[in-house]
């Protein structure tokens, strides 16, 4: 699905990724974890082609991402902060994204799921943060792409929507899709992810299941396992 | 009075002596003008029938009326002067004169009047000429309704349309002159009236005026001439209701005044000239009710101009209203309308409450470094002009219109 | 690209600022024409407004739009779209909506005033064309500034600085250098100096219409050729087009290299 080889990226003097090698198989939910500044977002954005790597190659479905935009047809992306042109109506935004990608019939189902019906005729600028995030999620799941990238998907969601989101993720997984998630909420990660990738100082420190991580760190609890990695490395 | 008496006597004499009527045509017994003039008696009428007459050096030495029917062509074949009138009381009417000889030593004219009086030159069409109508030491004549079309390109090998030299009391009306050197040229000619003429596209001046006093020119149009109109070394000139238009170029003016004194410039329109009026060494001139529209410089004052008054003129959309090259000002600007005026009129009396300064600092800069004209209407220029307006340093601080009008003046 | 353009454009023409901008020009046009009732004067005043205000609004608006739609841009970047088409689309959206406010805002009062019957129509069209060019140029410059500066405050600072530089400071320096080198032949220099600043270029273009009588008073042969024939008009337009193309190319280049 995704293969990353020897990925380097620095912003000015700040080296963020120092040779990341990662290959992600088809299917399953992978969580990318790591402390602040470990390069999670940079890694994801590199896959999306938003950040241009200094070195290394990234392939999605076998297509090199460099100077290519077509491979993004395989990806659905949920950005961390959703901000839309404030003068467009929700309906128009949906139409626009459909227009930009390809038509889909998935939207009716999703509108109902997230109860977006009453907001369709409102301007995006007038929506609350939570509703915006719903629209954001809605746009992500509207298309049936094999790879879904979610950057902090839980931000600003009410508990009901959060449950729906989890269900949705599970549904997509059941369809055999690959889902890449970053999150700070450890319980959320623990609950849904099949595999985690732990980034530390620009390198992959750990890749495997949560159970493997617990074994490796000799911790019973996932949060503690993470904490122990961090304290080990900073002690 | 005595002169008019003579004219009346002459006419009376002409009528009583049973003036003969002579016809000239190619198939007549008299087939040339020269022959006709030779055969004619004083005060005879010669009628020239349509046709082409290849003649030059036609000397008219007795009072005659030479009248063309349907514009017969008198072709000078580029050999020299066509008509020379050396007698009083000659009328030349309705001829088409072409191909006047060109010479660098002699000023050949289509028609020359020499030392004569009471002549009438009218309804002539002149083409391919060197000089057109040349009046030399001749007085009390009329030049009416002639059309002079030259093909001048350079100054040195072209002549003037209508030239007066030591000729007084001449009336020049309703003529149309184009593409010669100077459209109308006056030298040492006093008490002339130049009225309703159009002088356009001439190589040098539309009207050129030297050492000629007490003349009036009015209702003329001077358009697109190489250097506009030049009025020099003269006094008591009246210039009324003329139009000066589109005289563009480096040394081009609507009107150039040089050493002109005690004159009146009233009711004229200066439109789209590089310089509307350029004034040098001219004193005691009244400028009133003139329109200065869209000129580069409406008025350029180049020093030694005293006690001139500019009142009730309209200055409309000129790039520069007034340019001065000195700090001294002895001229009066009052009650004019300036479209560039930005003041206010709180008491609504039609007079702006703050005086207008027609001279801008920028006009000094352009005067000094002409290339800076390229910065015209730049915001930076507006800023420095504004600061100069607030506290004049370079411009004469008494050069003010204290009563700027808030509405365009009509008269 | 056309799709992005379409949506940015629709987004913008519904924004409050477009209306403010439109209303401002409408008001200006009405005041100039109906309170003053002097078409020639109106055209001159408009010229001053256009060469000063249009670049300012173009830069500020361009920078503002870029920063405000940053997250949305990121959303678009994740779509299967070429980067250059995203940015060109947004740029054209901004530039076109601004131009439309300008053209309609000024055009409507002039049409009501009876522009089509007036011979000022050419002067006026030239003003609008120049205004549109300036909008396109300064919006492109604004996008360049914003693309190169992630810091909003800095971006706005540079935008204002750019405007100050081109609208005022440049002319000051230009004037000083002309006076300083007045002993040398300057007509080439002064024309080149004009070409290098889009505001001066537009000003010159309008001068060709409004002040041709004054411009022809200068002796230089090159000046004469430039202002006396259609040569000046053609060169000015070519330069304006170059002034649009260069920053737009830099937008494309810069956007291809940039990390988001």
Tab-separated table of C-alpha atoms in Angstrom, chain B:
chain	number	residue	atom	x	y	z
B	1	UNK	CA	-11.633	110.316	-46.203
B	2	UNK	CA	-9.611	111.491	-49.106
B	3	UNK	CA	-8.614	107.962	-49.981
B	4	UNK	CA	-12.185	106.747	-50.071
B	5	UNK	CA	-13.009	109.658	-52.275
B	6	UNK	CA	-10.442	108.473	-54.697
B	7	UNK	CA	-11.949	104.996	-54.729
B	8	UNK	CA	-15.430	106.306	-55.383
B	9	UNK	CA	-14.063	108.536	-58.126
B	10	UNK	CA	-12.296	105.585	-59.637
B	11	UNK	CA	-15.408	103.444	-59.619
B	12	UNK	CA	-17.451	106.281	-61.019
B	13	UNK	CA	-14.826	106.835	-63.693
B	14	UNK	CA	-14.742	103.144	-64.490
B	15	UNK	CA	-18.480	103.049	-64.965
B	16	UNK	CA	-18.683	106.177	-67.022
B	17	UNK	CA	-15.835	105.303	-69.298
B	18	UNK	CA	-17.738	102.220	-70.454
B	19	UNK	CA	-15.319	99.632	-69.201
B	20	UNK	CA	-14.649	97.033	-71.824
B	21	UNK	CA	-15.226	93.379	-71.240
B	22	UNK	CA	-12.511	91.077	-72.505
B	23	UNK	CA	-12.837	87.305	-72.585
B	24	UNK	CA	-9.936	84.919	-72.530
B	25	UNK	CA	-10.245	81.293	-73.596
B	26	UNK	CA	-8.132	78.817	-75.510
B	27	UNK	CA	-10.204	79.175	-78.647
B	28	UNK	CA	-10.880	82.925	-78.352
B	29	UNK	CA	-8.996	85.548	-80.277
B	30	UNK	CA	-7.308	86.376	-77.031
B	31	UNK	CA	-6.022	83.112	-75.627
B	32	UNK	CA	-3.584	84.277	-72.987
B	33	UNK	CA	-3.892	86.466	-69.955
B	34	UNK	CA	-0.846	88.452	-70.892
B	35	UNK	CA	-2.398	89.326	-74.217
B	36	UNK	CA	-5.651	90.271	-72.530
B	37	UNK	CA	-3.878	92.568	-70.096
B	38	UNK	CA	-1.935	94.187	-72.928
B	39	UNK	CA	-5.115	94.834	-74.856
B	40	UNK	CA	-7.145	96.000	-71.918
B	41	UNK	CA	-7.890	99.589	-71.051
B	42	UNK	CA	-7.811	100.857	-67.499
B	43	UNK	CA	-10.777	99.543	-65.463
B	44	UNK	CA	-11.656	96.863	-67.993
B	45	UNK	CA	-12.891	93.467	-66.850
B	46	UNK	CA	-11.119	90.383	-68.095
B	47	UNK	CA	-13.110	87.200	-67.831
B	48	UNK	CA	-11.065	84.043	-67.913
B	49	UNK	CA	-13.026	81.089	-69.243
B	50	UNK	CA	-12.433	77.587	-67.883
B	51	UNK	CA	-9.286	75.921	-69.169
B	52	UNK	CA	-5.601	75.708	-68.429
B	53	UNK	CA	-3.337	78.657	-69.122
B	54	UNK	CA	0.377	77.951	-68.938
B	55	UNK	CA	1.703	81.379	-68.065
B	56	UNK	CA	3.963	83.007	-65.580
B	57	UNK	CA	5.301	86.473	-64.939
B	58	UNK	CA	1.924	88.004	-65.646
B	59	UNK	CA	2.334	91.684	-64.818
B	60	UNK	CA	-0.833	93.588	-64.054
B	61	UNK	CA	0.131	97.218	-64.558
B	62	UNK	CA	-3.238	98.908	-64.847
B	63	UNK	CA	-6.426	98.903	-62.765
B	64	UNK	CA	-8.302	95.810	-63.930
B	65	UNK	CA	-10.762	93.215	-62.760
B	66	UNK	CA	-9.503	89.762	-63.606
B	67	UNK	CA	-12.224	87.258	-62.972
B	68	UNK	CA	-12.158	83.531	-63.494
B	69	UNK	CA	-15.139	81.508	-64.526
B	70	UNK	CA	-15.324	78.127	-62.853
B	71	UNK	CA	-11.764	78.340	-61.616
B	72	UNK	CA	-9.584	78.364	-64.726
B	73	UNK	CA	-6.152	76.958	-64.030
B	74	UNK	CA	-3.181	79.267	-64.308
B	75	UNK	CA	-0.166	76.972	-64.423
B	76	UNK	CA	3.153	78.628	-63.677
B	77	UNK	CA	5.011	75.481	-64.744
B	78	UNK	CA	7.404	75.984	-61.825
B	79	UNK	CA	9.121	78.731	-63.795
B	80	UNK	CA	8.687	81.682	-61.464
B	81	UNK	CA	6.146	84.112	-60.159
B	82	UNK	CA	2.664	83.885	-61.657
B	83	UNK	CA	0.960	87.243	-61.032
B	84	UNK	CA	2.647	90.505	-60.144
B	85	UNK	CA	0.355	93.425	-59.513
B	86	UNK	CA	1.994	96.805	-59.738
B	87	UNK	CA	-1.056	98.994	-60.206
B	88	UNK	CA	-3.675	100.312	-57.800
B	89	UNK	CA	-7.267	99.108	-57.839
B	90	UNK	CA	-6.748	95.630	-59.193
B	91	UNK	CA	-9.169	92.843	-58.412
B	92	UNK	CA	-8.219	89.222	-58.934
B	93	UNK	CA	-11.062	86.805	-58.401
B	94	UNK	CA	-11.773	83.108	-58.815
B	95	UNK	CA	-8.578	81.658	-60.260
B	96	UNK	CA	-6.817	78.396	-59.591
B	97	UNK	CA	-3.102	79.088	-59.560
B	98	UNK	CA	-0.652	76.190	-59.448
B	99	UNK	CA	3.015	75.392	-59.903
B	100	UNK	CA	4.763	78.491	-58.624
B	101	UNK	CA	8.510	78.383	-59.169
B	102	UNK	CA	10.773	77.721	-56.196
B	103	UNK	CA	13.969	79.655	-55.766
B	104	UNK	CA	16.453	80.163	-52.995
B	105	UNK	CA	17.306	83.670	-54.113
B	106	UNK	CA	13.917	85.105	-54.974
B	107	UNK	CA	10.640	84.784	-53.175
B	108	UNK	CA	8.364	83.762	-56.042
B	109	UNK	CA	4.717	84.121	-55.177
B	110	UNK	CA	1.510	82.900	-56.755
B	111	UNK	CA	0.372	86.476	-56.603
B	112	UNK	CA	2.360	89.501	-55.540
B	113	UNK	CA	1.035	92.997	-54.954
B	114	UNK	CA	3.779	95.547	-55.091
B	115	UNK	CA	3.540	99.220	-54.116
B	116	UNK	CA	-0.147	99.328	-54.867
B	117	UNK	CA	-3.397	100.256	-53.149
B	118	UNK	CA	-7.066	99.311	-53.149
B	119	UNK	CA	-6.604	95.788	-54.387
B	120	UNK	CA	-8.973	92.907	-53.801
B	121	UNK	CA	-7.659	89.363	-53.915
B	122	UNK	CA	-10.464	86.891	-53.494
B	123	UNK	CA	-11.689	83.383	-54.161
B	124	UNK	CA	-8.323	82.136	-55.299
B	125	UNK	CA	-7.201	78.581	-54.889
B	126	UNK	CA	-3.449	78.191	-54.698
B	127	UNK	CA	-1.665	74.895	-54.874
B	128	UNK	CA	1.897	73.764	-55.367
B	129	UNK	CA	3.173	77.113	-54.396
B	130	UNK	CA	6.242	78.676	-52.922
B	131	UNK	CA	4.874	81.919	-51.541
B	132	UNK	CA	1.123	82.355	-51.848
B	133	UNK	CA	-0.136	85.916	-51.674
B	134	UNK	CA	2.667	88.374	-51.103
B	135	UNK	CA	1.792	91.953	-50.276
B	136	UNK	CA	4.767	94.251	-50.549
B	137	UNK	CA	4.485	97.897	-49.498
B	138	UNK	CA	0.861	97.832	-50.490
B	139	UNK	CA	-1.957	99.370	-48.519
B	140	UNK	CA	-5.726	99.375	-48.185
B	141	UNK	CA	-6.250	95.973	-49.707
B	142	UNK	CA	-8.515	93.065	-49.033
B	143	UNK	CA	-7.604	89.398	-49.098
B	144	UNK	CA	-10.817	87.425	-48.911
B	145	UNK	CA	-11.800	83.820	-49.015
B	146	UNK	CA	-8.754	82.262	-50.565
B	147	UNK	CA	-7.666	78.699	-50.150
B	148	UNK	CA	-3.970	78.039	-49.996
B	149	UNK	CA	-2.820	74.445	-49.908
B	150	UNK	CA	0.931	73.995	-49.837
B	151	UNK	CA	3.012	70.886	-49.662
B	152	UNK	CA	5.783	72.173	-47.449
B	153	UNK	CA	7.836	69.691	-45.487
B	154	UNK	CA	10.952	71.627	-44.526
B	155	UNK	CA	11.299	75.224	-43.406
B	156	UNK	CA	14.210	76.183	-45.647
B	157	UNK	CA	12.623	75.420	-48.999
B	158	UNK	CA	9.097	76.574	-48.403
B	159	UNK	CA	7.375	79.939	-48.403
B	160	UNK	CA	4.524	81.572	-46.540
B	161	UNK	CA	0.831	81.431	-47.335
B	162	UNK	CA	-0.096	85.060	-46.974
B	163	UNK	CA	2.771	87.446	-46.403
B	164	UNK	CA	2.578	91.131	-45.604
B	165	UNK	CA	5.640	93.293	-45.689
B	166	UNK	CA	5.339	97.025	-44.988
B	167	UNK	CA	1.672	96.802	-45.852
B	168	UNK	CA	-0.876	98.647	-43.763
B	169	UNK	CA	-4.656	98.699	-43.509
B	170	UNK	CA	-5.117	95.259	-44.987
B	171	UNK	CA	-8.114	93.074	-44.263
B	172	UNK	CA	-7.481	89.353	-44.339
B	173	UNK	CA	-10.657	87.398	-43.880
B	174	UNK	CA	-12.051	83.920	-44.386
B	175	UNK	CA	-8.910	82.437	-45.814
B	176	UNK	CA	-7.850	78.860	-45.367
B	177	UNK	CA	-4.133	78.191	-45.318
B	178	UNK	CA	-2.419	74.886	-44.794
B	179	UNK	CA	0.898	73.159	-45.227
B	180	UNK	CA	3.068	76.159	-45.982
B	181	UNK	CA	5.885	77.547	-43.841
B	182	UNK	CA	4.048	80.335	-42.020
B	183	UNK	CA	0.340	80.413	-42.654
B	184	UNK	CA	0.033	84.177	-42.342
B	185	UNK	CA	3.085	86.340	-41.917
B	186	UNK	CA	3.130	90.034	-41.039
B	187	UNK	CA	6.193	92.184	-40.882
B	188	UNK	CA	6.128	95.968	-40.412
B	189	UNK	CA	2.423	95.992	-41.145
B	190	UNK	CA	0.123	98.123	-39.040
B	191	UNK	CA	-3.624	98.526	-38.670
B	192	UNK	CA	-4.481	95.206	-40.228
B	193	UNK	CA	-7.499	93.068	-39.476
B	194	UNK	CA	-7.097	89.315	-39.591
B	195	UNK	CA	-10.407	87.660	-39.111
B	196	UNK	CA	-12.088	84.294	-39.485
B	197	UNK	CA	-9.138	82.554	-41.041
B	198	UNK	CA	-8.086	78.985	-40.544
B	199	UNK	CA	-4.395	78.249	-40.540
B	200	UNK	CA	-3.498	74.629	-39.988
B	201	UNK	CA	-0.767	72.019	-40.404
B	202	UNK	CA	1.869	74.558	-41.305
B	203	UNK	CA	5.519	73.703	-40.972
B	204	UNK	CA	6.352	76.650	-38.760
B	205	UNK	CA	3.842	79.175	-37.476
B	206	UNK	CA	0.147	79.392	-38.128
B	207	UNK	CA	0.482	83.133	-37.769
B	208	UNK	CA	3.722	85.011	-37.515
B	209	UNK	CA	3.792	88.599	-36.473
B	210	UNK	CA	6.805	90.875	-36.308
B	211	UNK	CA	7.160	94.615	-35.741
B	212	UNK	CA	3.535	95.167	-36.589
B	213	UNK	CA	1.432	97.393	-34.398
B	214	UNK	CA	-2.212	98.152	-33.757
B	215	UNK	CA	-3.392	95.045	-35.534
B	216	UNK	CA	-6.392	92.985	-34.621
B	217	UNK	CA	-6.814	89.329	-35.081
B	218	UNK	CA	-9.995	87.643	-34.129
B	219	UNK	CA	-12.094	84.527	-34.661
B	220	UNK	CA	-9.259	82.675	-36.297
B	221	UNK	CA	-8.378	79.045	-35.789
B	222	UNK	CA	-4.767	77.962	-35.563
B	223	UNK	CA	-4.435	74.261	-35.425
B	224	UNK	CA	-1.654	71.711	-35.434
B	225	UNK	CA	1.044	74.062	-36.633
B	226	UNK	CA	4.687	73.210	-36.142
B	227	UNK	CA	5.186	75.967	-33.636
B	228	UNK	CA	1.774	77.546	-33.181
B	229	UNK	CA	1.459	81.297	-33.412
B	230	UNK	CA	4.275	83.744	-32.804
B	231	UNK	CA	3.627	87.346	-31.966
B	232	UNK	CA	6.822	89.294	-31.558
B	233	UNK	CA	8.126	92.835	-31.101
B	234	UNK	CA	4.772	94.508	-31.507
B	235	UNK	CA	2.361	96.596	-29.474
B	236	UNK	CA	-1.303	97.445	-29.250
B	237	UNK	CA	-2.375	94.123	-30.613
B	238	UNK	CA	-5.891	92.901	-30.052
B	239	UNK	CA	-6.372	89.160	-30.051
B	240	UNK	CA	-9.974	88.173	-29.666
B	241	UNK	CA	-11.843	84.887	-29.809
B	242	UNK	CA	-9.217	82.880	-31.603
B	243	UNK	CA	-8.759	79.169	-31.183
B	244	UNK	CA	-5.306	77.668	-30.752
B	245	UNK	CA	-5.393	73.921	-30.905
B	246	UNK	CA	-3.111	70.904	-30.836
B	247	UNK	CA	0.160	72.618	-31.411
B	248	UNK	CA	2.367	69.824	-30.131
B	249	UNK	CA	6.111	69.651	-29.906
B	250	UNK	CA	9.178	70.728	-28.085
B	251	UNK	CA	9.239	74.299	-29.337
B	252	UNK	CA	5.562	74.435	-29.981
B	253	UNK	CA	3.131	76.900	-28.497
B	254	UNK	CA	-0.466	77.833	-28.859
B	255	UNK	CA	0.930	81.339	-28.846
B	256	UNK	CA	4.415	82.669	-28.385
B	257	UNK	CA	4.541	86.233	-27.112
B	258	UNK	CA	7.859	87.964	-27.259
B	259	UNK	CA	8.311	91.651	-26.552
B	260	UNK	CA	4.645	92.420	-26.861
B	261	UNK	CA	3.307	95.370	-24.953
B	262	UNK	CA	-0.010	96.994	-24.204
B	263	UNK	CA	-2.136	94.363	-25.832
B	264	UNK	CA	-5.355	92.573	-25.128
B	265	UNK	CA	-5.906	88.831	-25.250
B	266	UNK	CA	-9.571	88.176	-24.709
B	267	UNK	CA	-11.954	85.329	-25.307
B	268	UNK	CA	-9.473	82.941	-26.882
B	269	UNK	CA	-9.405	79.188	-26.500
B	270	UNK	CA	-6.122	77.365	-26.030
B	271	UNK	CA	-6.709	73.666	-26.264
B	272	UNK	CA	-4.300	70.749	-26.091
B	273	UNK	CA	-1.153	72.672	-26.879
B	274	UNK	CA	2.171	71.707	-25.417
B	275	UNK	CA	2.359	75.271	-24.124
B	276	UNK	CA	-0.793	77.389	-24.275
B	277	UNK	CA	0.953	80.771	-24.124
B	278	UNK	CA	4.654	81.268	-23.791
B	279	UNK	CA	5.422	84.764	-22.573
B	280	UNK	CA	8.746	86.519	-22.753
B	281	UNK	CA	9.395	90.178	-22.084
B	282	UNK	CA	5.807	91.195	-22.505
B	283	UNK	CA	4.235	93.870	-20.396
B	284	UNK	CA	0.875	95.421	-19.652
B	285	UNK	CA	-1.153	92.751	-21.346
B	286	UNK	CA	-4.691	91.972	-20.324
B	287	UNK	CA	-5.692	88.337	-20.397
B	288	UNK	CA	-9.381	87.941	-19.854
B	289	UNK	CA	-12.026	85.327	-20.499
B	290	UNK	CA	-9.714	82.869	-22.137
B	291	UNK	CA	-10.164	79.114	-21.895
B	292	UNK	CA	-7.040	77.065	-21.316
B	293	UNK	CA	-8.029	73.444	-21.814
B	294	UNK	CA	-5.849	70.348	-21.488
B	295	UNK	CA	-2.601	72.061	-22.349
B	296	UNK	CA	0.727	70.743	-21.133
B	297	UNK	CA	1.461	74.165	-19.691
B	298	UNK	CA	-1.382	76.681	-19.873
B	299	UNK	CA	0.972	79.628	-19.445
B	300	UNK	CA	4.732	79.613	-19.273
B	301	UNK	CA	6.264	82.859	-18.073
B	302	UNK	CA	9.923	83.175	-18.949
B	303	UNK	CA	10.908	86.287	-17.133
B	304	UNK	CA	10.819	90.029	-17.686
B	305	UNK	CA	7.053	90.151	-17.771
B	306	UNK	CA	5.529	92.923	-15.735
B	307	UNK	CA	2.099	94.285	-14.917
B	308	UNK	CA	0.169	91.720	-16.827
B	309	UNK	CA	-3.259	90.874	-15.532
B	310	UNK	CA	-4.939	87.510	-15.787
B	311	UNK	CA	-8.566	87.752	-14.774
B	312	UNK	CA	-11.615	85.625	-15.270
B	313	UNK	CA	-9.963	82.924	-17.306
B	314	UNK	CA	-10.770	79.236	-17.137
B	315	UNK	CA	-7.853	76.898	-16.507
B	316	UNK	CA	-9.160	73.435	-17.211
B	317	UNK	CA	-7.255	70.177	-16.784
B	318	UNK	CA	-3.875	71.466	-17.806
B	319	UNK	CA	-0.904	69.370	-16.759
B	320	UNK	CA	0.569	72.581	-15.384
B	321	UNK	CA	-1.402	75.796	-15.007
B	322	UNK	CA	1.389	78.339	-14.729
B	323	UNK	CA	5.138	77.871	-14.911
B	324	UNK	CA	7.522	80.572	-13.766
B	325	UNK	CA	11.245	80.520	-13.965
B	326	UNK	CA	11.885	83.202	-11.410
B	327	UNK	CA	10.869	83.916	-7.873
B	328	UNK	CA	9.735	87.424	-8.702
B	329	UNK	CA	6.194	88.092	-9.654
B	330	UNK	CA	4.691	91.370	-10.752
B	331	UNK	CA	1.655	89.995	-12.498
B	332	UNK	CA	-1.848	89.771	-11.179
B	333	UNK	CA	-3.931	86.620	-11.153
B	334	UNK	CA	-7.435	87.207	-9.988
B	335	UNK	CA	-10.905	85.702	-10.199
B	336	UNK	CA	-9.918	82.835	-12.451
B	337	UNK	CA	-11.402	79.370	-12.419
B	338	UNK	CA	-8.841	76.621	-11.827
B	339	UNK	CA	-9.993	73.070	-12.242
B	340	UNK	CA	-7.061	71.959	-10.089
B	341	UNK	CA	-8.290	74.053	-7.165
B	342	UNK	CA	-9.005	71.890	-4.148
B	343	UNK	CA	-10.190	74.513	-1.697
B	344	UNK	CA	-13.677	75.074	-0.383
B	345	UNK	CA	-16.282	77.781	-0.356
B	346	UNK	CA	-18.018	77.812	2.996
B	347	UNK	CA	-19.910	81.063	2.555
B	348	UNK	CA	-21.156	79.975	-0.872
B	349	UNK	CA	-20.286	83.204	-2.631
B	350	UNK	CA	-18.724	81.391	-5.564
B	351	UNK	CA	-15.224	82.362	-4.483
B	352	UNK	CA	-12.921	79.796	-2.894
B	353	UNK	CA	-12.061	80.651	0.706
B	354	UNK	CA	-8.388	79.877	0.416
B	355	UNK	CA	-6.203	81.343	-2.337
B	356	UNK	CA	-4.960	79.169	-5.190
B	357	UNK	CA	-1.289	78.788	-6.012
B	358	UNK	CA	-1.066	78.109	-9.712
B	359	UNK	CA	2.684	77.494	-9.747
B	360	UNK	CA	3.741	74.084	-8.535
B	361	UNK	CA	7.147	73.094	-7.276
B	362	UNK	CA	7.146	70.243	-9.748
B	363	UNK	CA	7.032	72.678	-12.667
B	364	UNK	CA	10.384	74.009	-11.427
B	365	UNK	CA	11.805	70.522	-11.272
B	366	UNK	CA	10.644	69.775	-14.797
B	367	UNK	CA	12.082	73.064	-15.958
B	368	UNK	CA	15.422	72.075	-14.516
B	369	UNK	CA	15.444	68.389	-15.446
B	370	UNK	CA	12.994	67.878	-18.296
B	371	UNK	CA	13.103	64.082	-18.049
B	372	UNK	CA	11.303	64.274	-14.725
B	373	UNK	CA	8.145	64.927	-16.717
B	374	UNK	CA	7.789	61.169	-16.674
B	375	UNK	CA	6.827	61.405	-12.999
B	376	UNK	CA	3.837	63.606	-13.731
B	377	UNK	CA	0.859	62.789	-11.489
B	378	UNK	CA	2.920	60.494	-9.302
B	379	UNK	CA	1.898	60.393	-5.685
B	380	UNK	CA	5.366	61.415	-4.618
B	381	UNK	CA	5.090	64.536	-6.765
B	382	UNK	CA	1.720	65.318	-5.199
B	383	UNK	CA	3.324	65.101	-1.804
B	384	UNK	CA	6.167	67.502	-2.581
B	385	UNK	CA	3.768	69.862	-4.340
B	386	UNK	CA	1.593	69.820	-1.296
B	387	UNK	CA	4.459	70.667	1.023
B	388	UNK	CA	5.486	73.509	-1.264
B	389	UNK	CA	1.926	74.768	-1.276
B	390	UNK	CA	1.888	74.841	2.495
B	391	UNK	CA	5.147	76.750	2.759
B	392	UNK	CA	6.467	78.135	-0.530
B	393	UNK	CA	10.233	78.000	-0.831
B	394	UNK	CA	10.904	77.844	-4.552
B	395	UNK	CA	7.794	79.443	-5.973
B	396	UNK	CA	6.983	83.172	-5.743
B	397	UNK	CA	5.015	83.426	-2.543
B	398	UNK	CA	2.896	86.310	-3.773
B	399	UNK	CA	1.823	84.456	-6.868
B	400	UNK	CA	-1.696	83.740	-5.775
B	401	UNK	CA	-5.174	83.928	-7.048
B	402	UNK	CA	-6.929	85.305	-4.013
B	403	UNK	CA	-10.361	84.928	-5.494
B	404	UNK	CA	-10.409	81.567	-7.248
B	405	UNK	CA	-13.851	80.899	-8.659
B	406	UNK	CA	-15.590	77.702	-7.714
B	407	UNK	CA	-17.515	77.419	-10.948
B	408	UNK	CA	-16.386	77.641	-14.502
B	409	UNK	CA	-16.719	81.196	-15.741
B	410	UNK	CA	-19.043	81.898	-18.598
B	411	UNK	CA	-19.146	85.047	-20.634
